[in-house]
């Protein structure tokens, strides 16, 4: 009987010390788009040819300016502001044309992404704020299409094909670390 209680207490202690990562929070950020990976969105982007691709054809490869969520529409002021440090003669042909026709040019910025945040490590150390371990993974792509009279005149992209970030924050006093700031605020 005594051995059984000791064994049960030992298991409980083991569980408490190592924690259960399944109880830690996790989240996922997804901008709903037709692509499942960075490579797929980049391949779709490559199909767009400046001065040839129309808005209708843009939709066929997945960049629908009318129904894609979280799309940002840029006017010529937004576009000009991003190019203010570049000499006009150094601008690409499509970009210069866009600035020249002003209101007749629109920019469409797509930012498909899949980002997952997961807390890892010991449940009890995390809950009591002694140690928090976070892992972020995913990908992010950003494409901008400049359109004049329903024809793409220029395109730009950048992105993060593979995001892996590990954060490990250690707070030696755990929940008491924040108490110091509260005490100082109470002192007149």
mmCIF file of C-alpha atoms in Angstrom:
data_model
loop_
_atom_site.group_PDB
_atom_site.id
_atom_site.type_symbol
_atom_site.label_atom_id
_atom_site.label_comp_id
_atom_site.label_asym_id
_atom_site.label_seq_id
_atom_site.Cartn_x
_atom_site.Cartn_y
_atom_site.Cartn_z
ATOM 1 C CA UNK A 1 0.000 0.000 0.000
ATOM 2 C CA UNK A 2 2.800 2.389 0.952
ATOM 3 C CA UNK A 3 4.698 1.545 -2.236
ATOM 4 C CA UNK A 4 1.570 2.181 -4.298
ATOM 5 C CA UNK A 5 1.086 5.662 -2.773
ATOM 6 C CA UNK A 6 4.759 6.424 -3.259
ATOM 7 C CA UNK A 7 4.557 5.297 -6.892
ATOM 8 C CA UNK A 8 1.393 7.397 -7.497
ATOM 9 C CA UNK A 9 2.987 10.445 -5.877
ATOM 10 C CA UNK A 10 6.096 9.906 -7.989
ATOM 11 C CA UNK A 11 4.035 9.790 -11.194
ATOM 12 C CA UNK A 12 2.156 12.939 -10.207
ATOM 13 C CA UNK A 13 5.417 14.726 -9.413
ATOM 14 C CA UNK A 14 6.912 13.568 -12.728
ATOM 15 C CA UNK A 15 3.868 14.918 -14.585
ATOM 16 C CA UNK A 16 4.098 18.246 -12.762
ATOM 17 C CA UNK A 17 7.836 18.622 -13.366
ATOM 18 C CA UNK A 18 7.824 17.800 -17.045
ATOM 19 C CA UNK A 19 4.442 19.286 -17.721
ATOM 20 C CA UNK A 20 2.229 18.546 -20.625
ATOM 21 C CA UNK A 21 2.939 20.472 -23.810
ATOM 22 C CA UNK A 22 -0.531 19.588 -25.096
ATOM 23 C CA UNK A 23 -1.994 22.108 -22.629
ATOM 24 C CA UNK A 24 0.101 24.987 -24.015
ATOM 25 C CA UNK A 25 -1.592 27.410 -26.433
ATOM 26 C CA UNK A 26 -0.959 27.387 -30.167
ATOM 27 C CA UNK A 27 -2.296 29.517 -32.999
ATOM 28 C CA UNK A 28 -2.273 29.631 -36.780
ATOM 29 C CA UNK A 29 -2.495 32.669 -39.088
ATOM 30 C CA UNK A 30 -3.708 31.868 -42.587
ATOM 31 C CA UNK A 31 -4.737 34.313 -45.289
ATOM 32 C CA UNK A 32 -7.174 32.263 -47.369
ATOM 33 C CA UNK A 33 -5.758 31.892 -50.868
ATOM 34 C CA UNK A 34 -5.731 29.123 -53.486
ATOM 35 C CA UNK A 35 -2.126 28.149 -52.772
ATOM 36 C CA UNK A 36 -0.879 25.703 -50.161
ATOM 37 C CA UNK A 37 2.812 26.616 -50.272
ATOM 38 C CA UNK A 38 5.286 29.366 -51.023
ATOM 39 C CA UNK A 39 6.409 27.511 -54.147
ATOM 40 C CA UNK A 40 2.860 27.393 -55.522
ATOM 41 C CA UNK A 41 2.261 31.120 -55.094
ATOM 42 C CA UNK A 42 5.662 31.912 -56.601
ATOM 43 C CA UNK A 43 4.877 29.703 -59.621
ATOM 44 C CA UNK A 44 1.558 31.534 -60.073
ATOM 45 C CA UNK A 45 3.371 34.871 -59.839
ATOM 46 C CA UNK A 46 5.824 33.802 -62.558
ATOM 47 C CA UNK A 47 2.900 33.229 -64.964
ATOM 48 C CA UNK A 48 2.069 36.949 -64.922
ATOM 49 C CA UNK A 49 3.702 38.816 -67.828
ATOM 50 C CA UNK A 50 3.804 42.626 -67.719
ATOM 51 C CA UNK A 51 2.015 44.361 -70.615
ATOM 52 C CA UNK A 52 0.368 41.050 -71.591
ATOM 53 C CA UNK A 53 -1.539 39.690 -68.597
ATOM 54 C CA UNK A 54 -5.014 41.122 -68.094
ATOM 55 C CA UNK A 55 -6.933 41.366 -64.822
ATOM 56 C CA UNK A 56 -9.086 38.438 -66.040
ATOM 57 C CA UNK A 57 -5.964 36.300 -66.636
ATOM 58 C CA UNK A 58 -4.601 37.404 -63.265
ATOM 59 C CA UNK A 59 -7.718 35.907 -61.682
ATOM 60 C CA UNK A 60 -7.159 32.583 -63.499
ATOM 61 C CA UNK A 61 -3.742 32.114 -61.855
ATOM 62 C CA UNK A 62 -5.190 32.890 -58.411
ATOM 63 C CA UNK A 63 -4.712 36.643 -57.971
ATOM 64 C CA UNK A 64 -8.326 37.796 -57.989
ATOM 65 C CA UNK A 65 -8.419 41.518 -57.271
ATOM 66 C CA UNK A 66 -12.153 41.393 -56.581
ATOM 67 C CA UNK A 67 -12.547 38.449 -54.220
ATOM 68 C CA UNK A 68 -9.180 37.630 -52.607
ATOM 69 C CA UNK A 69 -9.370 38.490 -48.892
ATOM 70 C CA UNK A 70 -6.965 40.969 -47.317
ATOM 71 C CA UNK A 71 -5.908 42.514 -50.610
ATOM 72 C CA UNK A 72 -4.572 46.035 -50.399
ATOM 73 C CA UNK A 73 -5.404 48.484 -53.182
ATOM 74 C CA UNK A 74 -2.751 51.124 -53.791
ATOM 75 C CA UNK A 75 -3.364 54.444 -55.523
ATOM 76 C CA UNK A 76 -0.663 56.315 -57.414
ATOM 77 C CA UNK A 77 0.231 58.351 -54.290
ATOM 78 C CA UNK A 78 0.997 55.113 -52.394
ATOM 79 C CA UNK A 79 3.076 53.897 -55.319
ATOM 80 C CA UNK A 80 4.898 57.227 -55.746
ATOM 81 C CA UNK A 81 5.660 57.377 -52.014
ATOM 82 C CA UNK A 82 7.466 54.041 -52.157
ATOM 83 C CA UNK A 83 9.613 55.249 -55.064
ATOM 84 C CA UNK A 84 10.502 58.741 -53.828
ATOM 85 C CA UNK A 85 14.155 57.819 -53.221
ATOM 86 C CA UNK A 86 14.612 56.520 -56.773
ATOM 87 C CA UNK A 87 15.341 58.848 -59.690
ATOM 88 C CA UNK A 88 12.504 58.902 -62.225
ATOM 89 C CA UNK A 89 14.843 57.724 -65.008
ATOM 90 C CA UNK A 90 15.859 54.726 -62.866
ATOM 91 C CA UNK A 91 12.274 53.500 -62.412
ATOM 92 C CA UNK A 92 11.114 50.466 -64.346
ATOM 93 C CA UNK A 93 9.052 51.255 -67.431
ATOM 94 C CA UNK A 94 5.793 50.052 -65.883
ATOM 95 C CA UNK A 95 6.353 51.890 -62.625
ATOM 96 C CA UNK A 96 7.166 55.167 -64.400
ATOM 97 C CA UNK A 97 4.111 54.728 -66.613
ATOM 98 C CA UNK A 98 1.940 54.129 -63.563
ATOM 99 C CA UNK A 99 3.092 57.308 -61.851
ATOM 100 C CA UNK A 100 2.660 59.267 -65.082
ATOM 101 C CA UNK A 101 -1.013 58.267 -65.618
ATOM 102 C CA UNK A 102 -1.856 58.910 -61.950
ATOM 103 C CA UNK A 103 -5.506 58.012 -61.171
ATOM 104 C CA UNK A 104 -5.663 55.575 -64.102
ATOM 105 C CA UNK A 105 -3.187 53.262 -62.372
ATOM 106 C CA UNK A 106 -3.945 50.998 -59.430
ATOM 107 C CA UNK A 107 -1.666 48.757 -57.478
ATOM 108 C CA UNK A 108 -2.899 45.492 -55.971
ATOM 109 C CA UNK A 109 -0.901 44.027 -53.107
ATOM 110 C CA UNK A 110 -1.446 40.372 -52.226
ATOM 111 C CA UNK A 111 0.061 38.906 -49.059
ATOM 112 C CA UNK A 112 -0.724 35.198 -48.778
ATOM 113 C CA UNK A 113 0.797 33.577 -45.719
ATOM 114 C CA UNK A 114 0.626 30.634 -43.386
ATOM 115 C CA UNK A 115 2.174 31.294 -39.961
ATOM 116 C CA UNK A 116 1.911 28.880 -37.028
ATOM 117 C CA UNK A 117 2.781 29.851 -33.448
ATOM 118 C CA UNK A 118 3.299 27.095 -30.907
ATOM 119 C CA UNK A 119 4.345 27.295 -27.285
ATOM 120 C CA UNK A 120 6.657 24.484 -26.293
ATOM 121 C CA UNK A 121 8.435 23.347 -23.176
ATOM 122 C CA UNK A 122 7.301 22.708 -19.653
ATOM 123 C CA UNK A 123 3.660 23.521 -18.955
ATOM 124 C CA UNK A 124 4.226 24.578 -15.326
ATOM 125 C CA UNK A 125 7.246 26.763 -16.055
ATOM 126 C CA UNK A 126 5.204 28.454 -18.800
ATOM 127 C CA UNK A 127 2.057 28.933 -16.713
ATOM 128 C CA UNK A 128 3.969 30.518 -13.868
ATOM 129 C CA UNK A 129 6.024 32.627 -16.290
ATOM 130 C CA UNK A 130 9.440 31.199 -15.394
ATOM 131 C CA UNK A 131 10.252 30.064 -18.934
ATOM 132 C CA UNK A 132 8.357 30.486 -22.189
ATOM 133 C CA UNK A 133 9.453 28.747 -25.344
ATOM 134 C CA UNK A 134 7.763 29.726 -28.620
ATOM 135 C CA UNK A 135 8.256 28.303 -32.084
ATOM 136 C CA UNK A 136 6.990 30.106 -35.186
ATOM 137 C CA UNK A 137 6.964 28.372 -38.559
ATOM 138 C CA UNK A 138 5.436 29.006 -41.944
ATOM 139 C CA UNK A 139 5.868 31.139 -45.055
ATOM 140 C CA UNK A 140 4.895 34.578 -46.352
ATOM 141 C CA UNK A 141 4.741 35.966 -49.916
ATOM 142 C CA UNK A 142 4.033 39.513 -51.035
ATOM 143 C CA UNK A 143 3.171 40.385 -54.638
ATOM 144 C CA UNK A 144 2.306 43.802 -56.061
ATOM 145 C CA UNK A 145 0.754 44.195 -59.512
ATOM 146 C CA UNK A 146 0.436 47.589 -61.169
ATOM 147 C CA UNK A 147 -2.592 47.752 -63.463
ATOM 148 C CA UNK A 148 -3.507 50.327 -66.095
ATOM 149 C CA UNK A 149 -6.753 49.822 -68.055
ATOM 150 C CA UNK A 150 -7.093 46.179 -66.906
ATOM 151 C CA UNK A 151 -3.559 45.224 -68.028
ATOM 152 C CA UNK A 152 -0.693 44.443 -65.648
ATOM 153 C CA UNK A 153 2.120 46.858 -66.530
ATOM 154 C CA UNK A 154 4.569 45.861 -63.791
ATOM 155 C CA UNK A 155 4.955 43.420 -60.929
ATOM 156 C CA UNK A 156 7.107 43.127 -57.811
ATOM 157 C CA UNK A 157 7.490 40.490 -55.137
ATOM 158 C CA UNK A 158 9.321 39.573 -51.970
ATOM 159 C CA UNK A 159 8.804 36.937 -49.353
ATOM 160 C CA UNK A 160 9.953 34.505 -46.727
ATOM 161 C CA UNK A 161 9.905 30.965 -48.142
ATOM 162 C CA UNK A 162 10.644 29.260 -44.840
ATOM 163 C CA UNK A 163 10.047 30.945 -41.514
ATOM 164 C CA UNK A 164 11.481 29.222 -38.454
ATOM 165 C CA UNK A 165 11.835 31.291 -35.299
ATOM 166 C CA UNK A 166 12.556 29.992 -31.815
ATOM 167 C CA UNK A 167 12.078 32.285 -28.836
ATOM 168 C CA UNK A 168 13.116 31.306 -25.343
ATOM 169 C CA UNK A 169 12.432 33.826 -22.597
ATOM 170 C CA UNK A 170 13.493 33.089 -19.052
ATOM 171 C CA UNK A 171 12.144 35.058 -16.095
ATOM 172 C CA UNK A 172 14.062 33.923 -12.991
ATOM 173 C CA UNK A 173 11.477 35.258 -10.538
ATOM 174 C CA UNK A 174 8.499 34.067 -12.556
ATOM 175 C CA UNK A 175 5.320 35.858 -11.559
ATOM 176 C CA UNK A 176 7.217 37.988 -9.040
ATOM 177 C CA UNK A 177 9.187 39.747 -11.810
ATOM 178 C CA UNK A 178 6.182 41.928 -12.652
ATOM 179 C CA UNK A 179 5.448 42.588 -8.986
ATOM 180 C CA UNK A 180 8.441 44.953 -8.716
ATOM 181 C CA UNK A 181 6.899 47.359 -11.204
ATOM 182 C CA UNK A 182 3.595 47.321 -9.346
ATOM 183 C CA UNK A 183 5.323 48.108 -6.030
ATOM 184 C CA UNK A 184 7.169 51.061 -7.574
ATOM 185 C CA UNK A 185 3.915 52.483 -8.922
ATOM 186 C CA UNK A 186 2.392 52.342 -5.445
ATOM 187 C CA UNK A 187 5.199 54.436 -3.929
ATOM 188 C CA UNK A 188 4.286 58.157 -4.091
#
